[in-house]
Structure formats: C-alpha cells, structure tokens
Amino acid sequence: MKKVISLAISTLALAVSQGIAAQQLSEIEVVEVTGNKQSLDTLNPGDNTLKGIFGEGLSAAETPRAVTSLSAEAMQALNIDDLHDIVKAAPNAYASSGFGTPSLPSIRGQLGELFQDGVRRQAGNNGFGLPLSFNSVEQVDVVKGPSPVLFGSTQRNGGFVNLQTKVAPTTDSSGRATLRAGRWDQYSAQVDYGTVIEEGKSGIRFSAEYLDHGSFYDFAERDSTNLFIAYRYAPSTALTWDISAEYYDTDYPDNAGINRPTQDLIDNGVYITGQGVQPNGSAVPGAGAIISPTGEVVIPRNRVFTNPDDINGAQTTVLRSNVEYKYAENITLRNVTYYQYLEREEIAQNSFVEIIDGADTFENRTELDYKWSDKQLTTVGLALRYNDVLGYSQFTTEADNPIDLTGPISNRVIPLTDAQKARLIELRPGVFVSPGAQYDIDGDGAGDFNLSDTTDSTTWQTGLALQQRSNWTDKFSTIAGVRIDYYDVEARDPLAPEGVQAASDTYSDTLSSYQLSAVYKLTSEFNLYAAYAENDATSNSMGGGTVLGGGNEINPLNFATENTLYEVGVKYAPSSNWYAEASVFDQTRSLRNRDGSNSGVKTQGAELQLFYQNDNVWVNGAYSYLDARFDDSAAFQGTSQVTDAFDNSRPDIIEGTGVGSPSFTAFAPSDSRVQGIPPQIVSINAGWQVTDDVQVGASALYTKSFPLDFLQTVMIRDQYTIDLNADYYVNEDLRLRLDIINVTDQDNWQPLFEGGFFGATLVMPNLPRHAQVTMQYAF
C-alpha cells in the first residue's frame, strides 16, 4: 500500500505541474488582483446550523444548550482526526483513551452518545468498540446534556456528538484528493468527489479513505477502508431527498497501556518488575496474584499491554435516507431512516473475548412541523427503532497487574485451566466464552458458570414526541417537549450448556423524557438561555444488547436510569468575526459500571468558549470546570489500590499490602470525586495568514491534576500539550501542510477507561513528539 500511495503522490504532483505549465502557456493577458490570493476559511462556529436537534435547524448561537460546532474547515484547521480530538475546541470533552481506539465521545466526565443526522449510531460497548471514520462527515456538533426529545431515549447522558453526513451537490462539481504521511509509517489517502447529474435537481458524491497506520506503541498497527456514496434528489424547492451508503472495514488494536500505575511511574516512568504469582503458585496471570518486586526500571513508553497474536477487527455497513418535504407553506414533513449491520471479533491472548456475530439496527423517524403562525411551531414525531444483537463475551479471567511488561511476550498470555474452561462454553475450537445465563448443572444450589455479556437479544423501541417552539415576543422564545418511549425486549441465551434448556426472558417498559428551554435576547448580539431536561435512560451491554441478569431475568433497573439537567448560559454573536458562549450547569446522571451495574453521578461545572476571526487571524479558546462526584452511590474498581498488587518483601521499592490483584473492589456509597477526570481544562488554538501563500497555526491544551484511582493514591499531574502547523499553498488547488504534535515532547498520561474501573491497574502513555505531512489537491 505504501508503494501505491507513493505512486499516487508522484502522479498527482505530475498532474499539478502539467496543469501549471498549461495555465502559464494559455495566459495572454495579465490581470492584477488586490488582496490575499488565499484567505482564511470561515471557521466561526456560531454560524453553523445544528440540524435536527430541535427539529427545524437552529444556528449554534440560537441553540439553547452549550454547543461546539465544527465545520469540515474547522476540523481540518484543528487537525481533528478522531473523537478524542474534540477536546481541542469543546469544553469538558476530555476522554480516556478507550483502550487506544475511541468509539464514543466523553462529555462532562462521562461517555456520551454518538448520533449521525439525529439517529443513534451503533458505536461501542462502554467506549471500546468500532472506531470512527470521518470519511462520511462534513460537520461535527458537540452538544452538552442528554439528547433532546426528538432523538429519543438513549443510554449515555453526559452529552452527545451529532455528525452531519456529506451530501451530494446539485449546482456544481468538485473534488479533493488528500494524501498524508506521518512518523511510525502512518499513511493515509482520501478522495472525495461530487458531481451534478441534473443541474439544480440531482447529484452524486463519492468518498473513499484508506489508512495504513504503523504505531509508536508495540503491536498496535491499524488498517481501515471506508467507502461512502451519496445521492441527492431535489426535483423542486419543496422536496429534498438524500440517500447514502457507507462501508467500513477495520483492523485495530486493543491497547491497554501500561499496568502497575504507581506515582513513580507517572512522575518518572519507573516501573516495578516481577511476574505475579497466584495463590496456587502459578505464574500465569490470574485473580488474586501477588507480585514480589524484583527491581525497578524506566520502562519504554511504547512497551504497552498488547500482543502480536491478538485478533481484533470489525466491519459495518450503514444505509441512510433523509427526506424533507414542504407539503404546504405551513406544513413540513421530515423522515430519517437508518440501517446498520455490524460484525466485530476480538480474541485476545489475555483470555478476553468479545464477538458480535451480527448486530442489526434499524430506525425510522418521521417528524411533522405545523406552523400555526410565525410565532408558533408544533412538531410531532413518531419513531420506531429495532436492535437485534447476537454476541459472545468472556472477560472473567483477565488479569492485568500480575503481568511483567518488561519480560517476554509469554508473560501476557493467559491460557485457561481445565477448571476455568468447565465454567465456560467452547464457542469454536480453542475459543471459550460465557453462556448467556446461569445454570446449576451439579445440583449444589450454586451457579456453575462465569457470566459476562453473551446475549441474543431483540429490542423494539417505539417513541412518540411532541415539541412546541414559541416566539412569545421579539425577545423571548421557548422550546418545550415531551416524549414517551415504549420498550419491548427479549433476551435469550445463544449458547446454553448441553443438556439444559436455554434461558430466556421478556420485558417491557415505558420511559419518558421532558425538556424546557428559554431564550431571551438581551440585545441583538446577546442571547441569554436556560435549559431543563429530565429523562429516563437504558443501560445496555455490547452492541446495545440486553443480557440476562440474576435469576436469568432481564433486570428492570436497566430501564430505570434517571437523568436531570439544569443549565443557564449566555451567547454572544455580534458578527461573523466574533462568537462566544458561557454556561453553568448542574447535572445528575448514571454511570454504567463494567459489571453492568449503575452508579449515580452528580456534576456541577462551568464552560466558556470564545472565537475571533478577521481576514488574517483566527483565535479559538475554551475553558471548563467540572466537579463530578458519586451521588451517594457505590464505586467499583478491579483493584482497590495499586499497592494491593505487591507484597511487602521489598519495602525499599514499594510497601505492598499483599491483597493481590485483580481483587474486585466495591467502595461504599459516597459523594467522593469521580476518578479519571480533570477538574479544569484550558485550550487555545490560533491561525495566522502570514503571506498570500503561507499560513501558520498553533494549538495548546492544559489539564489540571486529577486522581487516577478512587482512593486518590495516584495522581496524573498538571499536563500540557502544544502542537504547531504550517500550510503552504503552491497554487489555488494544491496545499501542503506540516503538523508537529506535542512539539515540546511532554511525557503525558491518560486514563484508560471511563468510570475508573482500571484506575489502579492501567494507564495510557500519550504519544511523544511526532510530525505528519499532508498534501491536498482540489479539482
């Protein structure tokens, strides 16, 4: 593939040079133009339209929520490649590493939802799932708080990202080819081209992306192919119909970072060596293993918990349809249809298995707008969502702390014993997973199997929404909404032991959500807003499925998660040059734990973002404050504290407790601070048009010190990252860009997983200084 990309670069360069020569030969007359040959793209987030969030599109400045909207040009300027990068611009959007592959956003200290065109995507299980490609995306909207009533009941409520899909042109034809190369043999190529079929009425667009990424981290390469095609049919001003299809195939790593996260590891990179030993004397990593320290070394930051023999990949196909029809001057009909098929397979050498053998997700939502007058708009929505998941899981025999990463790769392998295999089911030769229910085979009154997330479940969700947008005066307006969602769920055990009848259960429930927001125009430039939202949410397992719980029944608590938001803010939008917003909030919500339980979390905070742009300079800054605490709820960790993993045979190295690790720990209900979340974040980004042909820019991110584990025995200190970039326009069509990321080469760290379950077990070293070069040709 590298040869193919190299050939493509050479061909593109030749085409460009021939085009320049032809242009020079054809020039007969010289025309002098004053001003910049190249001017800065318009990046103002306040000008972007947030489609669908409250029905008929509102600009970011008009939306009564804290939002950060990123156009395709802004994503390019900020070098945003994945969901983690939104922290560069969006306050309180700091994320854990997600096992090195972010599949969901993190907002206000919790995993958020991922929507596309207002429909919830099939993304990940607690943050580690299908990675996201932006190949089909032309705008990213980061919205704080639970989803609005038109979007329906969801699982995660800290906030959400709504992706706006690329559409085909109907008035002109254009294309763009982008080639990128970076350190560690990271190469990518993208071609995006749209053309008119019938002027003003129809068009088609095609976009293809290929990634061939080596990695700084050991055994963490990634390859992916994304193909996207879109068609627009607009026979009249009354009707617009957008249809698109996307196919995504990717192989990617499960990167668990570095284990044994002591304070000395965070501060100085010092790692304690020694393979853990189980109570039965085995050096195979297992529950309750204890490490007798053998020494200390400065561990290379690329020496992470991966294995070259791990299998991890996914394939998905997505079909989308968006219709908007203006039936009459005061009646508009919108219909969104979405279908996704997902397969995923991970078989790891540390005995972790997660296989989605097929997940079908379908949603159809119809919205009817009725304008009673210029001041009153009623929206009625009806939605049907279907989710069917067949998946197999096994995570009960993992053990991370006992593994000495400085030793041979064989240290990281967890072969199952005969006794462990007896508590699992052999899915295929050599692959053991949990059954989807518990059974007492030997009649001793106790279950004989280890359970995880194995399920064969089907969910029907029917939602009815009503929303009223009212302009009471020229200055005061409100949006009020209510939605009722009815769930009908069936869960079955797809892999019952021989000789027993497979367990199954059905459950139905009704969930409600309410929202009320108000906007008051203090002046033509200032909007003051207040928002209230209350909703019920679900708690799901992998692929959005439902597992059988205690007594082989569906747990009703999975449908009884309550979330509340109070938010007030002010937005300033005097012109296309300026945009600013500030907000304060009080939000209570659920946090899904790794064992499937839920903990309440209460958060209070403040957010500020500011944008300025003129012909030559743009500046974007953001600040966030977050106080996230457990709401008199229990907290869970795989190990209570990192010292539990060690004995006290070497107090000169560490004073271990000898408890062993992993040793699943439940902390009593409290209002303790939620671990793994920085309380303050500051970011600033800037760009400068130096000459007609050259732009330069910089980006800086600062995070305040925060605890890695629940007991706050290990802290990630204050950290900062600075990135630099420069663009050179060879001509109007060809652009070259250089990005230098982490230019001061900081040894920064990141939590591995939202919710803090691995806070005393694993931590992710962030990337060192690296550079990437991009060549983009417009045609």
Short mmCIF file of C-alpha atoms in Angstrom, two decimals, residues 423-712:
data_model
loop_
_atom_site.label_atom_id
_atom_site.label_comp_id
_atom_site.label_asym_id
_atom_site.label_seq_id
_atom_site.Cartn_x
_atom_site.Cartn_y
_atom_site.Cartn_z
CA ARG A 423 -17.17 -22.74 33.76
CA LEU A 424 -17.29 -21.52 30.16
CA ILE A 425 -18.61 -22.79 26.82
CA GLU A 426 -16.43 -23.64 23.83
CA LEU A 427 -17.77 -21.48 21.01
CA ARG A 428 -15.30 -22.83 18.44
CA PRO A 429 -12.09 -24.82 18.80
CA GLY A 430 -9.93 -23.11 21.40
CA VAL A 431 -12.29 -20.14 21.93
CA PHE A 432 -14.19 -20.18 25.23
CA VAL A 433 -16.91 -17.69 26.18
CA SER A 434 -19.53 -17.30 28.85
CA PRO A 435 -23.02 -18.66 28.35
CA GLY A 436 -25.78 -16.09 28.28
CA ALA A 437 -27.38 -17.31 31.51
CA GLN A 438 -26.56 -19.11 34.75
CA TYR A 439 -27.21 -22.84 35.34
CA ASP A 440 -26.78 -25.23 38.25
CA ILE A 441 -25.63 -28.38 36.49
CA ASP A 442 -24.39 -30.33 39.52
CA GLY A 443 -27.40 -29.52 41.70
CA ASP A 444 -25.48 -27.95 44.58
CA GLY A 445 -27.60 -24.83 44.57
CA ALA A 446 -24.90 -22.61 43.08
CA GLY A 447 -24.37 -21.47 39.50
CA ASP A 448 -21.62 -23.33 37.65
CA PHE A 449 -20.62 -20.72 35.05
CA ASN A 450 -18.82 -17.40 34.68
CA LEU A 451 -21.10 -14.77 33.16
CA SER A 452 -20.19 -11.75 31.07
CA ASP A 453 -22.11 -10.08 28.20
CA THR A 454 -23.10 -13.02 25.98
CA THR A 455 -26.58 -12.41 24.60
CA ASP A 456 -29.03 -12.95 21.79
CA SER A 457 -31.43 -10.08 22.31
CA THR A 458 -34.02 -8.13 20.37
CA THR A 459 -35.33 -4.69 21.27
CA TRP A 460 -38.25 -2.78 19.78
CA GLN A 461 -38.40 0.87 20.80
CA THR A 462 -41.42 2.96 19.82
CA GLY A 463 -41.32 6.67 20.57
CA LEU A 464 -43.87 9.45 20.34
CA ALA A 465 -42.64 13.04 20.73
CA LEU A 466 -44.32 16.41 20.91
CA GLN A 467 -42.39 19.67 20.79
CA GLN A 468 -43.57 23.28 20.81
CA ARG A 469 -41.36 26.18 19.69
CA SER A 470 -42.84 29.56 20.61
CA ASN A 471 -41.73 33.13 19.97
CA TRP A 472 -43.73 34.96 22.59
CA THR A 473 -42.19 38.34 21.83
CA ASP A 474 -39.38 39.64 19.67
CA LYS A 475 -37.05 38.94 22.59
CA PHE A 476 -38.42 35.88 24.39
CA SER A 477 -38.84 32.36 22.99
CA THR A 478 -39.22 28.84 24.40
CA ILE A 479 -38.89 25.23 23.32
CA ALA A 480 -40.90 22.66 25.29
CA GLY A 481 -41.01 18.96 24.57
CA VAL A 482 -42.13 15.60 25.87
CA ARG A 483 -41.53 12.08 24.62
CA ILE A 484 -42.71 8.64 25.61
CA ASP A 485 -40.72 5.55 24.58
CA TYR A 486 -42.11 2.06 24.86
CA TYR A 487 -39.56 -0.77 25.01
CA ASP A 488 -40.31 -4.40 24.24
CA VAL A 489 -37.24 -6.58 24.88
CA GLU A 490 -36.45 -10.26 24.60
CA ALA A 491 -33.14 -11.78 25.69
CA ARG A 492 -32.08 -15.36 25.05
CA ASP A 493 -29.04 -17.45 25.85
CA PRO A 494 -27.48 -18.31 22.48
CA LEU A 495 -25.01 -20.80 23.92
CA ALA A 496 -26.57 -22.88 26.68
CA PRO A 497 -24.66 -25.92 28.03
CA GLU A 498 -25.59 -29.29 26.65
CA GLY A 499 -28.48 -30.97 28.39
CA VAL A 500 -30.26 -27.83 29.64
CA GLN A 501 -32.97 -25.65 28.15
CA ALA A 502 -31.66 -22.25 27.12
CA ALA A 503 -32.90 -19.49 29.41
CA SER A 504 -34.83 -16.53 28.03
CA ASP A 505 -36.90 -13.65 29.31
CA THR A 506 -39.03 -10.80 28.04
CA TYR A 507 -39.54 -7.36 29.48
CA SER A 508 -41.43 -4.23 28.53
CA ASP A 509 -41.31 -0.75 29.98
CA THR A 510 -42.26 2.84 29.25
CA LEU A 511 -39.69 5.61 29.55
CA SER A 512 -40.35 9.32 29.48
CA SER A 513 -38.38 12.48 28.81
CA TYR A 514 -39.15 16.17 29.23
CA GLN A 515 -37.36 19.32 28.20
CA LEU A 516 -37.94 23.04 28.57
CA SER A 517 -35.64 25.78 27.38
CA ALA A 518 -35.97 29.52 27.03
CA VAL A 519 -34.02 32.18 25.19
CA TYR A 520 -34.13 35.88 25.98
CA LYS A 521 -32.46 38.33 23.60
CA LEU A 522 -30.79 40.86 25.84
CA THR A 523 -29.69 42.73 22.71
CA SER A 524 -29.31 41.88 19.06
CA GLU A 525 -25.89 40.44 19.97
CA PHE A 526 -26.53 38.69 23.32
CA ASN A 527 -28.79 35.70 23.94
CA LEU A 528 -29.45 34.53 27.48
CA TYR A 529 -30.74 30.95 27.73
CA ALA A 530 -31.89 28.45 30.35
CA ALA A 531 -32.46 24.73 29.84
CA TYR A 532 -34.06 21.97 31.89
CA ALA A 533 -34.20 18.32 30.89
CA GLU A 534 -35.32 15.19 32.69
CA ASN A 535 -35.29 11.76 31.11
CA ASP A 536 -35.22 8.03 31.70
CA ALA A 537 -32.47 6.06 30.01
CA THR A 538 -31.42 2.48 29.45
CA SER A 539 -28.32 0.53 30.37
CA ASN A 540 -27.17 -1.88 27.66
CA SER A 541 -24.31 -4.27 27.00
CA MET A 542 -22.26 -4.83 23.86
CA GLY A 543 -23.85 -3.83 20.60
CA GLY A 544 -26.70 -2.18 22.51
CA GLY A 545 -27.99 -5.61 23.52
CA THR A 546 -29.63 -6.72 26.76
CA VAL A 547 -28.24 -9.51 28.95
CA LEU A 548 -29.96 -11.84 31.38
CA GLY A 549 -29.19 -10.94 34.98
CA GLY A 550 -29.86 -12.58 38.31
CA GLY A 551 -32.37 -15.43 38.15
CA ASN A 552 -31.88 -15.46 34.36
CA GLU A 553 -34.21 -12.48 34.06
CA ILE A 554 -33.83 -9.06 32.47
CA ASN A 555 -33.03 -6.57 35.19
CA PRO A 556 -35.74 -3.86 35.35
CA LEU A 557 -33.09 -1.45 36.65
CA ASN A 558 -31.66 -1.43 33.12
CA PHE A 559 -34.66 0.73 32.21
CA ALA A 560 -34.83 2.90 35.31
CA THR A 561 -31.89 5.25 34.97
CA GLU A 562 -32.92 8.83 35.72
CA ASN A 563 -31.08 11.91 34.47
CA THR A 564 -31.63 15.60 35.16
CA LEU A 565 -30.04 18.74 33.72
CA TYR A 566 -30.21 22.38 34.81
CA GLU A 567 -28.21 24.77 32.64
CA VAL A 568 -28.05 28.52 32.10
CA GLY A 569 -25.82 30.40 29.72
CA VAL A 570 -25.20 33.40 27.54
CA LYS A 571 -24.21 33.54 23.87
CA TYR A 572 -22.59 36.46 22.06
CA ALA A 573 -22.75 36.65 18.27
CA PRO A 574 -22.30 40.21 17.03
CA SER A 575 -20.97 39.28 13.59
CA SER A 576 -19.20 36.59 11.63
CA ASN A 577 -15.96 37.74 13.28
CA TRP A 578 -16.94 37.01 16.87
CA TYR A 579 -18.65 34.23 18.78
CA ALA A 580 -18.65 33.45 22.49
CA GLU A 581 -20.68 31.45 24.94
CA ALA A 582 -20.57 30.75 28.66
CA SER A 583 -22.64 28.32 30.70
CA VAL A 584 -23.03 26.87 34.18
CA PHE A 585 -24.77 23.57 34.84
CA ASP A 586 -25.95 21.10 37.45
CA GLN A 587 -26.42 17.60 36.11
CA THR A 588 -27.15 14.23 37.69
CA ARG A 589 -26.97 11.08 35.64
CA SER A 590 -25.96 7.43 35.63
CA LEU A 591 -22.58 5.82 35.12
CA ARG A 592 -22.59 2.27 33.78
CA ASN A 593 -20.03 0.14 35.54
CA ARG A 594 -18.08 -2.62 33.87
CA ASP A 595 -20.08 -5.29 35.70
CA GLY A 596 -23.33 -3.91 34.25
CA SER A 597 -24.48 -2.06 37.36
CA ASN A 598 -25.14 1.67 37.52
CA SER A 599 -23.87 4.38 39.83
CA GLY A 600 -25.35 7.83 40.18
CA VAL A 601 -23.08 10.76 39.39
CA LYS A 602 -23.73 14.43 40.16
CA THR A 603 -21.80 17.12 38.34
CA GLN A 604 -21.57 20.86 38.57
CA GLY A 605 -19.46 23.00 36.35
CA ALA A 606 -18.88 25.93 34.08
CA GLU A 607 -17.83 26.24 30.44
CA LEU A 608 -16.55 29.10 28.35
CA GLN A 609 -15.59 29.31 24.70
CA LEU A 610 -14.52 32.28 22.59
CA PHE A 611 -13.87 32.68 18.87
CA TYR A 612 -12.50 35.59 16.84
CA GLN A 613 -11.56 35.81 13.18
CA ASN A 614 -10.58 38.53 10.72
CA ASP A 615 -9.05 38.35 7.26
CA ASN A 616 -5.66 37.17 8.52
CA VAL A 617 -6.03 35.78 12.05
CA TRP A 618 -8.37 33.45 13.92
CA VAL A 619 -8.30 32.50 17.61
CA ASN A 620 -10.37 29.96 19.49
CA GLY A 621 -10.18 29.46 23.25
CA ALA A 622 -12.07 27.26 25.72
CA TYR A 623 -12.13 26.77 29.48
CA SER A 624 -14.00 24.20 31.51
CA TYR A 625 -14.50 23.48 35.19
CA LEU A 626 -16.04 20.21 36.36
CA ASP A 627 -16.82 18.87 39.82
CA ALA A 628 -18.01 15.28 39.28
CA ARG A 629 -18.92 13.20 42.34
CA PHE A 630 -20.73 9.98 43.11
CA ASP A 631 -24.29 10.72 44.11
CA ASP A 632 -24.33 8.68 47.31
CA SER A 633 -23.57 5.71 45.08
CA ALA A 634 -21.17 2.81 45.14
CA ALA A 635 -17.99 2.82 43.04
CA PHE A 636 -16.09 -0.14 41.63
CA GLN A 637 -12.51 -0.91 40.66
CA GLY A 638 -10.76 -4.05 39.52
CA THR A 639 -8.27 -3.49 42.36
CA SER A 640 -8.64 -1.16 45.33
CA GLN A 641 -5.18 0.43 45.02
CA VAL A 642 -2.03 -0.38 43.10
CA THR A 643 -0.12 -1.33 46.27
CA ASP A 644 -2.51 -4.30 46.66
CA ALA A 645 -0.76 -5.94 43.69
CA PHE A 646 2.56 -6.23 45.63
CA ASP A 647 3.75 -7.93 48.77
CA ASN A 648 6.00 -6.13 51.25
CA SER A 649 9.16 -8.12 50.54
CA ARG A 650 10.85 -5.01 49.11
CA PRO A 651 9.67 -2.02 51.15
CA ASP A 652 12.58 -0.09 49.66
CA ILE A 653 10.71 -0.32 46.34
CA ILE A 654 7.06 -0.34 47.45
CA GLU A 655 5.17 -1.03 50.64
CA GLY A 656 2.72 -3.60 49.30
CA THR A 657 -0.37 -4.79 51.11
CA GLY A 658 -0.34 -8.35 49.72
CA VAL A 659 -4.07 -8.32 48.95
CA GLY A 660 -3.49 -9.40 45.36
CA SER A 661 -4.73 -8.15 42.01
CA PRO A 662 -7.21 -8.31 40.42
CA SER A 663 -9.40 -8.32 43.50
CA PHE A 664 -12.71 -6.79 42.54
CA THR A 665 -13.42 -3.93 44.94
CA ALA A 666 -16.74 -2.26 45.72
CA PHE A 667 -16.48 1.02 47.60
CA ALA A 668 -19.31 2.04 49.90
CA PRO A 669 -21.79 4.65 48.67
CA SER A 670 -20.31 8.12 48.97
CA ASP A 671 -20.02 11.54 47.39
CA SER A 672 -16.35 11.03 46.56
CA ARG A 673 -14.87 12.63 43.48
CA VAL A 674 -15.12 10.56 40.30
CA GLN A 675 -11.64 9.43 39.34
CA GLY A 676 -10.05 9.89 35.93
CA ILE A 677 -11.49 13.34 35.15
CA PRO A 678 -9.53 16.63 35.13
CA PRO A 679 -11.36 19.35 37.09
CA GLN A 680 -10.13 22.12 34.80
CA ILE A 681 -9.17 22.22 31.12
CA VAL A 682 -7.88 25.12 29.06
CA SER A 683 -7.37 25.04 25.30
CA ILE A 684 -6.35 27.68 22.80
CA ASN A 685 -5.97 27.47 19.03
CA ALA A 686 -4.83 30.13 16.58
CA GLY A 687 -4.07 30.60 12.92
CA TRP A 688 -2.33 33.41 11.02
CA GLN A 689 -2.22 34.16 7.30
CA VAL A 690 1.43 35.23 7.11
CA THR A 691 1.55 35.84 3.35
CA ASP A 692 -0.66 35.10 0.37
CA ASP A 693 0.76 31.58 0.28
CA VAL A 694 1.61 30.72 3.90
CA GLN A 695 -0.49 30.10 6.99
CA VAL A 696 0.83 29.07 10.40
CA GLY A 697 -1.01 27.91 13.48
CA ALA A 698 -0.67 26.59 16.99
CA SER A 699 -2.74 24.65 19.48
CA ALA A 700 -2.27 24.24 23.23
CA LEU A 701 -4.13 22.07 25.76
CA TYR A 702 -3.76 22.15 29.56
CA THR A 703 -5.35 19.74 32.04
CA LYS A 704 -5.34 20.24 35.80
CA SER A 705 -4.06 17.44 38.05
CA PHE A 706 -6.59 14.70 38.81
CA PRO A 707 -6.73 11.30 40.59
CA LEU A 708 -6.28 8.13 38.58
CA ASP A 709 -7.90 5.84 41.18
CA PHE A 710 -10.88 6.11 43.55
CA LEU A 711 -8.77 6.36 46.71
CA GLN A 712 -6.70 9.12 45.06
#
